[in-house]
Amino acid sequence: MISVCLCDPQPVVHEGLRVLLEHSDDLSLADAVEDLRDAIDMAADHRPDVVIFDRSFGMHSVLESVAELRAKGLSAKVVIWAASISDVECFRAIQAGARGIMKKTVEPEALYHCLRTVAGNQLWTENLYETRDMPLERPRSRPLTPREQEVAALVAKGMKNREIAETLGIATGTVKIHLMHIFEKTGIRDRFELALHGLRRTNERERSSRGASQDDRKSALAVS
């Protein structure tokens, strides 16, 4: 059973989420609070798989709470839900450690999918949900040049064109040309999707690396 905790200022939302999760076979609401100040204690008491934060507390305050969860060694995965959220805020949240971004208008099935995906330590946004069955490399994808790969990696770090240009020692206009070629080759539509794409690839490499390390340890134990 995947346990979920909620931090949202509206009690009626708590009850609504509780009812929704009761209709699933593998999700349950462990607790809900109305204030960020109580969210960390709630997470420490229940040790949930997922904690949902409402963006209405203010993105800065929410991200501070995400950082506090990590500082206290709590392993709950974070989902931020919002009536509306900008692409910049979405990317900042993911960089800060949030694993999911969800609008409050999401359909119940997408809500369930989000919580299950995040509990498995994978990224989820509505855009990724819509394209979840598509491979990371789109059908018309062509290999990127080494420079295009560098530009894509810096976009995934949240850098702006000017910062990328300064880092690579090239003109800002050249960065724009590289981005145009990247979008053409991959079928990715904008820099936000490109950044999420890079983060997903990084997560996959980390999971593969952890899996390989575990296999090496098992082999070592077998030999000994």
mmCIF file of C-alpha atoms in Angstrom:
data_model
loop_
_atom_site.group_PDB
_atom_site.id
_atom_site.type_symbol
_atom_site.label_atom_id
_atom_site.label_comp_id
_atom_site.label_asym_id
_atom_site.label_seq_id
_atom_site.Cartn_x
_atom_site.Cartn_y
_atom_site.Cartn_z
ATOM 1 C CA MET A 1 0.000 0.000 0.000
ATOM 2 C CA ILE A 2 1.335 3.446 -0.978
ATOM 3 C CA SER A 3 0.824 5.892 1.887
ATOM 4 C CA VAL A 4 0.205 9.561 1.121
ATOM 5 C CA CYS A 5 0.271 12.676 3.301
ATOM 6 C CA LEU A 6 -1.210 16.013 2.263
ATOM 7 C CA CYS A 7 -0.418 19.606 3.193
ATOM 8 C CA ASP A 8 -3.221 21.842 1.912
ATOM 9 C CA PRO A 9 -4.915 24.823 3.598
ATOM 10 C CA GLN A 10 -8.454 23.647 2.793
ATOM 11 C CA PRO A 11 -9.968 20.854 4.945
ATOM 12 C CA VAL A 12 -12.516 20.076 2.231
ATOM 13 C CA VAL A 13 -9.613 19.177 -0.074
ATOM 14 C CA HIS A 14 -8.305 16.766 2.573
ATOM 15 C CA GLU A 15 -11.625 14.944 2.632
ATOM 16 C CA GLY A 16 -11.905 14.952 -1.143
ATOM 17 C CA LEU A 17 -8.484 13.349 -1.553
ATOM 18 C CA ARG A 18 -9.244 10.813 1.165
ATOM 19 C CA VAL A 19 -12.396 9.714 -0.684
ATOM 20 C CA LEU A 20 -10.569 9.520 -4.024
ATOM 21 C CA LEU A 21 -7.787 7.367 -2.605
ATOM 22 C CA GLU A 22 -10.302 5.074 -0.938
ATOM 23 C CA HIS A 23 -11.456 4.166 -4.452
ATOM 24 C CA SER A 24 -7.996 2.839 -5.347
ATOM 25 C CA ASP A 25 -6.588 -0.550 -4.412
ATOM 26 C CA ASP A 26 -3.094 0.557 -3.441
ATOM 27 C CA LEU A 27 -3.249 4.180 -2.229
ATOM 28 C CA SER A 28 -4.279 5.584 1.153
ATOM 29 C CA LEU A 29 -4.235 8.991 2.859
ATOM 30 C CA ALA A 30 -2.273 8.604 6.093
ATOM 31 C CA ASP A 31 -2.791 12.173 7.331
ATOM 32 C CA ALA A 32 -3.405 15.761 6.249
ATOM 33 C CA VAL A 33 -2.460 19.136 7.722
ATOM 34 C CA GLU A 34 -3.354 22.733 6.889
ATOM 35 C CA ASP A 35 0.000 24.410 7.512
ATOM 36 C CA LEU A 36 3.528 23.936 6.207
ATOM 37 C CA ARG A 37 4.844 24.199 9.768
ATOM 38 C CA ASP A 38 3.092 20.928 10.589
ATOM 39 C CA ALA A 39 4.035 19.114 7.374
ATOM 40 C CA ILE A 40 7.510 18.019 8.425
ATOM 41 C CA ASP A 41 6.264 16.603 11.743
ATOM 42 C CA MET A 42 3.499 14.795 9.850
ATOM 43 C CA ALA A 43 6.034 13.260 7.465
ATOM 44 C CA ALA A 44 8.302 12.265 10.362
ATOM 45 C CA ASP A 45 5.416 10.651 12.261
ATOM 46 C CA HIS A 46 3.900 8.683 9.376
ATOM 47 C CA ARG A 47 6.925 8.127 7.105
ATOM 48 C CA PRO A 48 4.682 8.223 4.005
ATOM 49 C CA ASP A 49 5.774 7.230 0.530
ATOM 50 C CA VAL A 50 4.504 10.519 -0.915
ATOM 51 C CA VAL A 51 3.835 13.989 0.479
ATOM 52 C CA ILE A 52 1.660 16.408 -1.490
ATOM 53 C CA PHE A 53 2.247 20.147 -1.003
ATOM 54 C CA ASP A 54 -0.160 22.810 -2.250
ATOM 55 C CA ARG A 55 1.627 25.492 -4.263
ATOM 56 C CA SER A 56 -0.697 28.158 -2.761
ATOM 57 C CA PHE A 57 1.604 28.386 0.282
ATOM 58 C CA GLY A 58 4.078 30.082 -2.060
ATOM 59 C CA MET A 59 6.687 28.306 -4.149
ATOM 60 C CA HIS A 60 9.592 29.593 -2.079
ATOM 61 C CA SER A 61 8.047 28.328 1.172
ATOM 62 C CA VAL A 62 7.121 24.983 -0.375
ATOM 63 C CA LEU A 63 10.645 24.445 -1.698
ATOM 64 C CA GLU A 64 12.043 25.299 1.739
ATOM 65 C CA SER A 65 9.840 22.523 3.153
ATOM 66 C CA VAL A 66 11.106 20.111 0.494
ATOM 67 C CA ALA A 67 14.669 20.982 1.499
ATOM 68 C CA GLU A 68 13.806 20.458 5.177
ATOM 69 C CA LEU A 69 12.407 16.996 4.409
ATOM 70 C CA ARG A 70 15.707 16.089 2.801
ATOM 71 C CA ALA A 71 17.768 17.641 5.611
ATOM 72 C CA LYS A 72 15.935 15.489 8.152
ATOM 73 C CA GLY A 73 16.603 12.350 6.133
ATOM 74 C CA LEU A 74 12.927 11.728 5.342
ATOM 75 C CA SER A 75 12.546 9.667 2.198
ATOM 76 C CA ALA A 76 9.009 10.714 1.212
ATOM 77 C CA LYS A 77 8.712 11.683 -2.440
ATOM 78 C CA VAL A 78 7.215 15.127 -3.015
ATOM 79 C CA VAL A 79 4.358 16.082 -5.317
ATOM 80 C CA ILE A 80 3.425 19.742 -5.715
ATOM 81 C CA TRP A 81 -0.105 20.418 -6.872
ATOM 82 C CA ALA A 82 -1.488 23.739 -7.928
ATOM 83 C CA ALA A 83 -4.405 25.568 -9.482
ATOM 84 C CA SER A 84 -1.778 26.905 -11.887
ATOM 85 C CA ILE A 85 1.996 26.756 -12.084
ATOM 86 C CA SER A 86 4.475 28.231 -14.535
ATOM 87 C CA ASP A 87 7.023 26.176 -16.450
ATOM 88 C CA VAL A 88 9.815 27.999 -14.597
ATOM 89 C CA GLU A 89 8.315 27.129 -11.207
ATOM 90 C CA CYS A 90 7.743 23.555 -12.326
ATOM 91 C CA PHE A 91 11.370 23.127 -13.342
ATOM 92 C CA ARG A 92 12.644 24.828 -10.174
ATOM 93 C CA ALA A 93 10.560 22.445 -8.088
ATOM 94 C CA ILE A 94 11.935 19.377 -9.852
ATOM 95 C CA GLN A 95 15.492 20.657 -9.503
ATOM 96 C CA ALA A 96 14.842 21.168 -5.763
ATOM 97 C CA GLY A 97 13.804 17.540 -5.358
ATOM 98 C CA ALA A 98 10.080 17.360 -6.128
ATOM 99 C CA ARG A 99 9.237 14.256 -8.137
ATOM 100 C CA GLY A 100 5.809 15.292 -9.401
ATOM 101 C CA ILE A 101 3.903 18.387 -10.506
ATOM 102 C CA MET A 102 0.128 18.078 -10.700
ATOM 103 C CA LYS A 103 -2.705 20.511 -11.386
ATOM 104 C CA LYS A 104 -5.763 20.354 -9.161
ATOM 105 C CA THR A 105 -7.901 19.905 -12.265
ATOM 106 C CA VAL A 106 -6.276 16.525 -12.954
ATOM 107 C CA GLU A 107 -8.543 13.537 -13.590
ATOM 108 C CA PRO A 108 -8.635 10.845 -10.864
ATOM 109 C CA GLU A 109 -6.850 8.259 -13.041
ATOM 110 C CA ALA A 110 -4.028 10.711 -13.681
ATOM 111 C CA LEU A 111 -3.873 11.458 -9.946
ATOM 112 C CA TYR A 112 -3.463 7.752 -9.196
ATOM 113 C CA HIS A 113 -0.867 7.380 -11.910
ATOM 114 C CA CYS A 114 1.079 10.368 -10.593
ATOM 115 C CA LEU A 115 1.220 9.039 -7.030
ATOM 116 C CA ARG A 116 2.231 5.546 -8.143
ATOM 117 C CA THR A 117 4.898 6.896 -10.478
ATOM 118 C CA VAL A 118 6.364 9.253 -7.878
ATOM 119 C CA ALA A 119 6.317 6.543 -5.200
ATOM 120 C CA GLY A 120 8.526 4.563 -7.577
ATOM 121 C CA ASN A 121 10.966 7.524 -7.591
ATOM 122 C CA GLN A 122 10.202 8.520 -11.169
ATOM 123 C CA LEU A 123 9.376 11.992 -12.467
ATOM 124 C CA TRP A 124 5.768 12.857 -13.297
ATOM 125 C CA THR A 125 4.156 15.927 -14.795
ATOM 126 C CA GLU A 126 0.949 16.163 -16.774
ATOM 127 C CA ASN A 127 2.969 16.538 -19.955
ATOM 128 C CA LEU A 128 4.949 13.381 -19.181
ATOM 129 C CA TYR A 129 1.723 11.581 -18.301
ATOM 130 C CA GLU A 130 0.268 12.394 -21.701
ATOM 131 C CA THR A 131 3.363 11.036 -23.464
ATOM 132 C CA ARG A 132 4.302 8.299 -21.003
ATOM 133 C CA ASP A 133 4.061 5.497 -23.578
ATOM 134 C CA MET A 134 6.430 7.225 -25.990
ATOM 135 C CA PRO A 135 10.131 6.324 -25.949
ATOM 136 C CA LEU A 136 12.539 8.993 -24.811
ATOM 137 C CA GLU A 137 13.946 9.185 -28.313
ATOM 138 C CA ARG A 138 11.138 10.289 -30.595
ATOM 139 C CA PRO A 139 10.606 8.408 -33.898
ATOM 140 C CA ARG A 140 12.305 11.103 -35.964
ATOM 141 C CA SER A 141 15.142 11.536 -33.474
ATOM 142 C CA ARG A 142 18.645 11.923 -34.937
ATOM 143 C CA PRO A 143 21.930 11.902 -33.008
ATOM 144 C CA LEU A 144 23.014 15.186 -31.469
ATOM 145 C CA THR A 145 26.470 16.591 -32.061
ATOM 146 C CA PRO A 146 28.804 16.838 -29.031
ATOM 147 C CA ARG A 147 28.121 20.594 -28.810
ATOM 148 C CA GLU A 148 24.357 20.063 -28.990
ATOM 149 C CA GLN A 149 24.657 17.509 -26.205
ATOM 150 C CA GLU A 150 26.517 20.086 -24.090
ATOM 151 C CA VAL A 151 23.809 22.688 -24.722
ATOM 152 C CA ALA A 152 21.061 20.191 -23.867
ATOM 153 C CA ALA A 153 22.839 19.231 -20.619
ATOM 154 C CA LEU A 154 23.117 22.886 -19.555
ATOM 155 C CA VAL A 155 19.442 23.478 -20.323
ATOM 156 C CA ALA A 156 18.681 20.524 -18.025
ATOM 157 C CA LYS A 157 20.561 22.391 -15.282
ATOM 158 C CA GLY A 158 18.181 25.327 -15.679
ATOM 159 C CA MET A 159 20.636 27.674 -17.405
ATOM 160 C CA LYS A 160 19.419 30.514 -19.619
ATOM 161 C CA ASN A 161 20.815 31.090 -23.115
ATOM 162 C CA ARG A 162 23.157 33.834 -21.914
ATOM 163 C CA GLU A 163 24.556 31.602 -19.156
ATOM 164 C CA ILE A 164 25.010 28.720 -21.591
ATOM 165 C CA ALA A 165 26.827 31.024 -24.000
ATOM 166 C CA GLU A 166 29.192 32.228 -21.252
ATOM 167 C CA THR A 167 29.853 28.686 -20.040
ATOM 168 C CA LEU A 168 30.669 27.368 -23.513
ATOM 169 C CA GLY A 169 32.389 30.510 -24.781
ATOM 170 C CA ILE A 170 30.013 30.997 -27.695
ATOM 171 C CA ALA A 171 27.539 33.671 -28.805
ATOM 172 C CA THR A 172 23.980 33.732 -27.497
ATOM 173 C CA GLY A 173 22.754 33.524 -31.084
ATOM 174 C CA THR A 174 24.753 30.335 -31.557
ATOM 175 C CA VAL A 175 23.024 28.808 -28.525
ATOM 176 C CA LYS A 176 19.658 29.585 -30.129
ATOM 177 C CA ILE A 177 20.764 27.872 -33.342
ATOM 178 C CA HIS A 178 21.895 24.783 -31.400
ATOM 179 C CA LEU A 179 18.536 24.684 -29.619
ATOM 180 C CA MET A 180 16.693 24.927 -32.921
ATOM 181 C CA HIS A 181 18.682 21.944 -34.229
ATOM 182 C CA ILE A 182 18.063 19.985 -31.008
ATOM 183 C CA PHE A 183 14.305 20.559 -31.273
ATOM 184 C CA GLU A 184 14.352 19.538 -34.944
ATOM 185 C CA LYS A 185 16.311 16.349 -34.284
ATOM 186 C CA THR A 186 14.456 15.161 -31.196
ATOM 187 C CA GLY A 187 10.907 16.368 -31.781
ATOM 188 C CA ILE A 188 11.020 18.075 -28.370
ATOM 189 C CA ARG A 189 8.869 21.202 -28.452
ATOM 190 C CA ASP A 190 10.511 23.642 -26.026
ATOM 191 C CA ARG A 191 13.343 24.078 -23.520
ATOM 192 C CA PHE A 192 11.156 23.046 -20.577
ATOM 193 C CA GLU A 193 10.388 19.692 -22.190
ATOM 194 C CA LEU A 194 14.084 19.407 -23.097
ATOM 195 C CA ALA A 195 15.031 20.002 -19.455
ATOM 196 C CA LEU A 196 12.571 17.352 -18.238
ATOM 197 C CA HIS A 197 13.856 14.985 -20.897
ATOM 198 C CA GLY A 198 17.393 15.472 -19.573
ATOM 199 C CA LEU A 199 16.305 14.938 -15.978
ATOM 200 C CA ARG A 200 14.519 11.715 -16.927
ATOM 201 C CA ARG A 201 17.638 10.459 -18.695
ATOM 202 C CA THR A 202 19.725 11.307 -15.634
ATOM 203 C CA ASN A 203 17.303 9.429 -13.390
ATOM 204 C CA GLU A 204 17.449 6.385 -15.662
ATOM 205 C CA ARG A 205 21.256 6.406 -15.634
ATOM 206 C CA GLU A 206 21.267 6.699 -11.826
ATOM 207 C CA ARG A 207 18.863 3.774 -11.475
ATOM 208 C CA SER A 208 20.953 1.691 -13.887
ATOM 209 C CA SER A 209 24.111 2.598 -11.979
ATOM 210 C CA ARG A 210 22.525 1.639 -8.645
ATOM 211 C CA GLY A 211 21.323 -1.628 -10.155
ATOM 212 C CA ALA A 212 24.798 -2.407 -11.489
ATOM 213 C CA SER A 213 26.362 -1.624 -8.099
ATOM 214 C CA GLN A 214 23.916 -3.945 -6.348
ATOM 215 C CA ASP A 215 24.701 -6.708 -8.853
ATOM 216 C CA ASP A 216 28.439 -6.206 -8.246
ATOM 217 C CA ARG A 217 27.925 -6.496 -4.474
ATOM 218 C CA LYS A 218 25.876 -9.661 -4.910
ATOM 219 C CA SER A 219 28.585 -11.151 -7.118
ATOM 220 C CA ALA A 220 31.256 -10.247 -4.590
ATOM 221 C CA LEU A 221 29.274 -11.888 -1.795
ATOM 222 C CA ALA A 222 28.739 -14.995 -3.899
ATOM 223 C CA VAL A 223 32.457 -15.281 -4.597
ATOM 224 C CA SER A 224 33.359 -14.812 -0.917
#
